[in-house]
């Protein structure tokens, strides 16, 4: 019982952060479950991706109420991502647990760096890049979905920084809208990835319920602060979240 309550409390705090920055946070959850509570990494991956589905749902509702979401772009990226997420989940079980730890933490670090570079460029060149055409934006959304869906399924990460980076750079959304839209994108991707891990037996229902009680509550509350906090705070949170998860996992 003590362990259950501890997981709920920790996931409440995790949910607050993820809802604020618009992240599904499965990579962060994997780090907490494996390092903090000693679960095997493949089991933690399946449970975290399934939890990401529900936390993203509550976060999306909060972001939608705040009018931070581009629904059409989110659907395009999410649906194509769901197809590649299913394929990626099959690849995950070909990677040994020891190697998977390094793969997942490496992807988290790369995603955080990529988002930091994009935001730094945008701050220095705010008017250099015109908005893409409607056709290019839609095609870019499809390609983005295929990439981030595979990364989610194969490495257990939510790929939120890649999603937000692609939404800003390729689809032409601003930072706040990209943060909100990423919650919608994650929904079908997480559903397909969780289904793949379920068929492989790497999804713990009791653990999932425990994680959800805390993280869903935190995610909904956290989403209320996305528009209320300064852009600099949101930017820092978006970049720091995957980095912290990677550091925890490497421990």
Tab-separated table of C-alpha atoms in Angstrom:
chain	number	residue	atom	x	y	z
A	1	UNK	CA	0.000	0.000	0.000
A	2	UNK	CA	2.859	2.358	0.812
A	3	UNK	CA	4.356	1.772	-2.639
A	4	UNK	CA	1.002	2.386	-4.323
A	5	UNK	CA	0.543	5.706	-2.513
A	6	UNK	CA	4.110	6.717	-3.297
A	7	UNK	CA	3.601	6.039	-7.021
A	8	UNK	CA	0.332	8.021	-6.993
A	9	UNK	CA	1.971	11.022	-5.330
A	10	UNK	CA	4.993	10.995	-7.632
A	11	UNK	CA	2.774	10.646	-10.709
A	12	UNK	CA	0.625	13.555	-9.523
A	13	UNK	CA	3.719	15.744	-9.587
A	14	UNK	CA	4.799	14.290	-12.939
A	15	UNK	CA	1.322	14.957	-14.353
A	16	UNK	CA	1.453	18.604	-13.292
A	17	UNK	CA	4.657	19.092	-15.268
A	18	UNK	CA	3.494	17.137	-18.323
A	19	UNK	CA	0.144	18.903	-18.542
A	20	UNK	CA	1.854	22.295	-18.362
A	21	UNK	CA	4.415	21.645	-21.116
A	22	UNK	CA	2.000	19.654	-23.318
A	23	UNK	CA	3.892	16.369	-23.041
A	24	UNK	CA	2.611	12.806	-22.953
A	25	UNK	CA	5.643	12.011	-20.845
A	26	UNK	CA	6.028	8.260	-21.273
A	27	UNK	CA	9.825	8.596	-21.334
A	28	UNK	CA	9.707	10.515	-18.070
A	29	UNK	CA	7.356	7.918	-16.557
A	30	UNK	CA	9.617	5.058	-17.679
A	31	UNK	CA	12.538	6.693	-15.887
A	32	UNK	CA	10.516	7.103	-12.679
A	33	UNK	CA	9.147	3.543	-12.739
A	34	UNK	CA	12.465	1.846	-13.502
A	35	UNK	CA	14.799	3.978	-11.387
A	36	UNK	CA	12.456	4.958	-8.564
A	37	UNK	CA	10.427	1.766	-8.202
A	38	UNK	CA	12.509	-0.969	-9.849
A	39	UNK	CA	10.178	-2.168	-12.630
A	40	UNK	CA	11.669	-3.934	-15.727
A	41	UNK	CA	12.053	-1.460	-18.557
A	42	UNK	CA	9.813	-3.218	-21.137
A	43	UNK	CA	7.013	-3.510	-18.577
A	44	UNK	CA	7.507	0.137	-17.638
A	45	UNK	CA	7.410	1.088	-21.336
A	46	UNK	CA	4.092	-0.658	-21.989
A	47	UNK	CA	2.505	0.753	-18.847
A	48	UNK	CA	3.843	4.261	-19.479
A	49	UNK	CA	2.600	4.390	-23.078
A	50	UNK	CA	-0.860	3.213	-21.977
A	51	UNK	CA	-0.856	5.817	-19.203
A	52	UNK	CA	0.228	8.444	-21.720
A	53	UNK	CA	-3.014	7.824	-23.629
A	54	UNK	CA	-5.138	8.823	-20.650
A	55	UNK	CA	-2.987	11.663	-19.353
A	56	UNK	CA	-2.857	13.134	-22.847
A	57	UNK	CA	-6.657	12.944	-23.018
A	58	UNK	CA	-7.127	15.036	-19.889
A	59	UNK	CA	-4.324	17.358	-20.962
A	60	UNK	CA	-5.915	17.733	-24.408
A	61	UNK	CA	-9.277	18.653	-22.885
A	62	UNK	CA	-7.575	21.316	-20.817
A	63	UNK	CA	-5.613	22.649	-23.814
A	64	UNK	CA	-8.749	22.640	-25.996
A	65	UNK	CA	-10.590	24.761	-23.437
A	66	UNK	CA	-7.672	27.177	-23.485
A	67	UNK	CA	-7.872	27.288	-27.330
A	68	UNK	CA	-4.282	26.116	-27.723
A	69	UNK	CA	-5.008	23.375	-30.290
A	70	UNK	CA	-4.904	23.055	-34.100
A	71	UNK	CA	-7.301	20.120	-34.410
A	72	UNK	CA	-6.814	19.292	-38.107
A	73	UNK	CA	-3.024	19.193	-37.899
A	74	UNK	CA	-3.229	17.163	-34.699
A	75	UNK	CA	-5.463	14.554	-36.312
A	76	UNK	CA	-3.246	14.221	-39.392
A	77	UNK	CA	-0.067	13.716	-37.366
A	78	UNK	CA	-1.768	11.463	-34.828
A	79	UNK	CA	-3.484	9.061	-37.223
A	80	UNK	CA	-0.393	8.478	-39.373
A	81	UNK	CA	1.675	8.184	-36.218
A	82	UNK	CA	-0.610	5.473	-34.871
A	83	UNK	CA	0.228	3.213	-37.825
A	84	UNK	CA	3.984	3.511	-37.353
A	85	UNK	CA	3.673	3.274	-33.551
A	86	UNK	CA	2.218	-0.218	-33.866
A	87	UNK	CA	5.142	-1.262	-36.054
A	88	UNK	CA	7.644	0.346	-33.702
A	89	UNK	CA	6.317	-1.540	-30.666
A	90	UNK	CA	7.268	-4.796	-32.403
A	91	UNK	CA	10.826	-3.551	-32.881
A	92	UNK	CA	11.142	-2.722	-29.168
A	93	UNK	CA	11.157	-6.366	-28.063
A	94	UNK	CA	14.119	-7.137	-30.306
A	95	UNK	CA	16.229	-4.757	-28.195
A	96	UNK	CA	17.632	-6.192	-24.894
A	97	UNK	CA	16.703	-4.414	-21.663
A	98	UNK	CA	20.243	-3.162	-21.030
A	99	UNK	CA	20.501	-1.650	-24.495
A	100	UNK	CA	16.956	-0.249	-24.350
A	101	UNK	CA	17.855	1.901	-21.342
A	102	UNK	CA	20.561	3.622	-23.370
A	103	UNK	CA	18.384	3.907	-26.480
A	104	UNK	CA	15.496	5.511	-24.614
A	105	UNK	CA	17.668	7.918	-22.615
A	106	UNK	CA	19.591	8.836	-25.769
A	107	UNK	CA	16.389	9.648	-27.642
A	108	UNK	CA	15.206	11.814	-24.747
A	109	UNK	CA	18.450	13.792	-24.772
A	110	UNK	CA	18.385	14.235	-28.556
A	111	UNK	CA	14.751	15.363	-28.454
A	112	UNK	CA	15.464	17.971	-25.790
A	113	UNK	CA	18.470	19.311	-27.703
A	114	UNK	CA	16.483	19.454	-30.941
A	115	UNK	CA	13.745	21.483	-29.319
A	116	UNK	CA	16.261	23.840	-27.705
A	117	UNK	CA	17.997	24.451	-31.038
A	118	UNK	CA	14.713	25.169	-32.783
A	119	UNK	CA	13.563	27.615	-30.118
A	120	UNK	CA	16.929	29.364	-30.072
A	121	UNK	CA	16.807	29.802	-33.831
A	122	UNK	CA	13.240	31.097	-33.707
A	123	UNK	CA	14.170	33.664	-31.075
A	124	UNK	CA	17.034	35.023	-33.221
A	125	UNK	CA	15.244	34.811	-36.593
A	126	UNK	CA	11.557	35.457	-35.849
A	127	UNK	CA	10.689	36.678	-39.350
A	128	UNK	CA	13.057	34.683	-41.541
A	129	UNK	CA	10.726	31.764	-42.197
A	130	UNK	CA	7.377	32.303	-43.990
A	131	UNK	CA	4.382	30.153	-43.098
A	132	UNK	CA	4.227	26.978	-45.229
A	133	UNK	CA	1.499	26.508	-47.828
A	134	UNK	CA	-1.565	24.479	-46.877
A	135	UNK	CA	-0.479	21.516	-49.041
A	136	UNK	CA	3.061	21.493	-47.678
A	137	UNK	CA	1.735	21.794	-44.142
A	138	UNK	CA	-0.517	18.719	-44.558
A	139	UNK	CA	2.183	16.633	-46.240
A	140	UNK	CA	4.617	17.607	-43.516
A	141	UNK	CA	2.066	16.555	-40.895
A	142	UNK	CA	1.837	13.080	-42.430
A	143	UNK	CA	5.619	12.642	-42.559
A	144	UNK	CA	5.974	13.927	-39.013
A	145	UNK	CA	3.384	11.429	-37.814
A	146	UNK	CA	5.217	8.483	-39.363
A	147	UNK	CA	8.479	9.492	-37.684
A	148	UNK	CA	7.239	10.281	-34.184
A	149	UNK	CA	4.915	7.272	-34.118
A	150	UNK	CA	7.783	4.882	-34.790
A	151	UNK	CA	9.945	6.520	-32.120
A	152	UNK	CA	7.132	6.189	-29.587
A	153	UNK	CA	6.537	2.513	-30.270
A	154	UNK	CA	10.187	1.491	-30.560
A	155	UNK	CA	11.704	3.444	-27.652
A	156	UNK	CA	8.741	4.073	-25.372
A	157	UNK	CA	9.119	7.855	-25.495
A	158	UNK	CA	6.197	10.164	-26.165
A	159	UNK	CA	8.292	12.025	-28.774
A	160	UNK	CA	6.687	15.254	-27.589
A	161	UNK	CA	9.734	17.467	-28.324
A	162	UNK	CA	9.939	16.007	-31.849
A	163	UNK	CA	6.203	16.530	-32.281
A	164	UNK	CA	6.365	20.114	-31.057
A	165	UNK	CA	9.492	20.803	-33.098
A	166	UNK	CA	7.838	19.450	-36.248
A	167	UNK	CA	4.606	21.341	-35.598
A	168	UNK	CA	6.521	24.604	-35.267
A	169	UNK	CA	9.119	24.115	-38.005
A	170	UNK	CA	7.166	22.142	-40.643
A	171	UNK	CA	3.492	22.837	-39.987
A	172	UNK	CA	3.969	26.482	-38.957
A	173	UNK	CA	2.345	26.558	-35.509
A	174	UNK	CA	3.485	28.904	-32.756
A	175	UNK	CA	4.980	27.541	-29.533
A	176	UNK	CA	1.813	27.620	-27.424
A	177	UNK	CA	-0.349	26.027	-30.120
A	178	UNK	CA	2.310	23.379	-30.737
A	179	UNK	CA	2.306	22.539	-27.016
A	180	UNK	CA	-1.476	22.161	-27.004
A	181	UNK	CA	-1.721	20.290	-30.311
A	182	UNK	CA	0.911	17.766	-29.228
A	183	UNK	CA	-1.535	16.415	-26.630
A	184	UNK	CA	-4.013	15.579	-29.416
A	185	UNK	CA	-1.274	14.019	-31.576
A	186	UNK	CA	-0.245	11.683	-28.763
A	187	UNK	CA	-3.726	10.164	-28.289
A	188	UNK	CA	-3.882	7.793	-31.325
A	189	UNK	CA	-0.123	7.166	-31.226
A	190	UNK	CA	-0.285	6.074	-27.602
A	191	UNK	CA	-3.352	3.917	-28.241
A	192	UNK	CA	-1.631	2.003	-31.042
A	193	UNK	CA	1.633	1.647	-29.103
A	194	UNK	CA	-0.176	0.412	-25.984
A	195	UNK	CA	-2.029	-2.162	-28.079
A	196	UNK	CA	1.285	-3.461	-29.384
A	197	UNK	CA	2.742	-3.817	-25.877
A	198	UNK	CA	-0.484	-5.423	-24.647
A	199	UNK	CA	-0.280	-8.171	-27.250
A	200	UNK	CA	3.300	-8.837	-26.102
A	201	UNK	CA	2.254	-9.082	-22.431
A	202	UNK	CA	4.087	-5.950	-21.263
A	203	UNK	CA	1.250	-4.019	-19.684
A	204	UNK	CA	0.533	-4.166	-15.930
A	205	UNK	CA	-3.108	-3.200	-15.243
A	206	UNK	CA	-2.699	-2.585	-11.508
A	207	UNK	CA	0.371	-0.462	-12.056
A	208	UNK	CA	-1.401	1.375	-14.887
A	209	UNK	CA	-4.359	2.250	-12.645
A	210	UNK	CA	-2.044	3.505	-9.918
A	211	UNK	CA	-0.120	5.678	-12.362
A	212	UNK	CA	-3.316	7.067	-13.875
A	213	UNK	CA	-4.888	8.176	-10.607
A	214	UNK	CA	-2.011	10.543	-9.977
A	215	UNK	CA	-0.934	11.558	-13.477
A	216	UNK	CA	-4.384	12.300	-14.953
A	217	UNK	CA	-5.247	14.617	-12.089
A	218	UNK	CA	-1.933	16.407	-12.359
A	219	UNK	CA	-2.073	16.649	-16.158
A	220	UNK	CA	-5.470	18.370	-16.185
A	221	UNK	CA	-4.401	20.890	-13.540
A	222	UNK	CA	-1.054	21.540	-15.231
A	223	UNK	CA	-2.707	22.341	-18.568
A	224	UNK	CA	-4.482	25.297	-16.964
A	225	UNK	CA	-1.146	27.083	-16.528
A	226	UNK	CA	0.121	26.855	-20.140
A	227	UNK	CA	-1.349	30.237	-21.119
A	228	UNK	CA	-0.978	31.816	-17.708
A	229	UNK	CA	2.795	31.426	-17.355
A	230	UNK	CA	5.403	33.467	-19.298
A	231	UNK	CA	6.639	31.980	-22.576
A	232	UNK	CA	10.158	31.742	-21.164
A	233	UNK	CA	8.943	29.442	-18.374
A	234	UNK	CA	7.052	27.256	-20.862
A	235	UNK	CA	10.134	27.071	-23.097
A	236	UNK	CA	12.337	26.022	-20.192
A	237	UNK	CA	9.869	23.362	-19.090
A	238	UNK	CA	9.519	21.894	-22.584
A	239	UNK	CA	13.290	21.516	-22.934
A	240	UNK	CA	14.071	20.411	-19.376
A	241	UNK	CA	11.440	17.646	-19.155
A	242	UNK	CA	13.072	15.098	-21.535
A	243	UNK	CA	16.541	15.966	-20.204
A	244	UNK	CA	15.530	15.201	-16.621
A	245	UNK	CA	13.935	11.926	-17.723
A	246	UNK	CA	17.114	10.901	-19.539
A	247	UNK	CA	19.282	11.687	-16.532
A	248	UNK	CA	17.051	9.619	-14.249
A	249	UNK	CA	17.085	6.680	-16.637
A	250	UNK	CA	20.876	6.722	-16.940
A	251	UNK	CA	21.153	6.337	-13.164
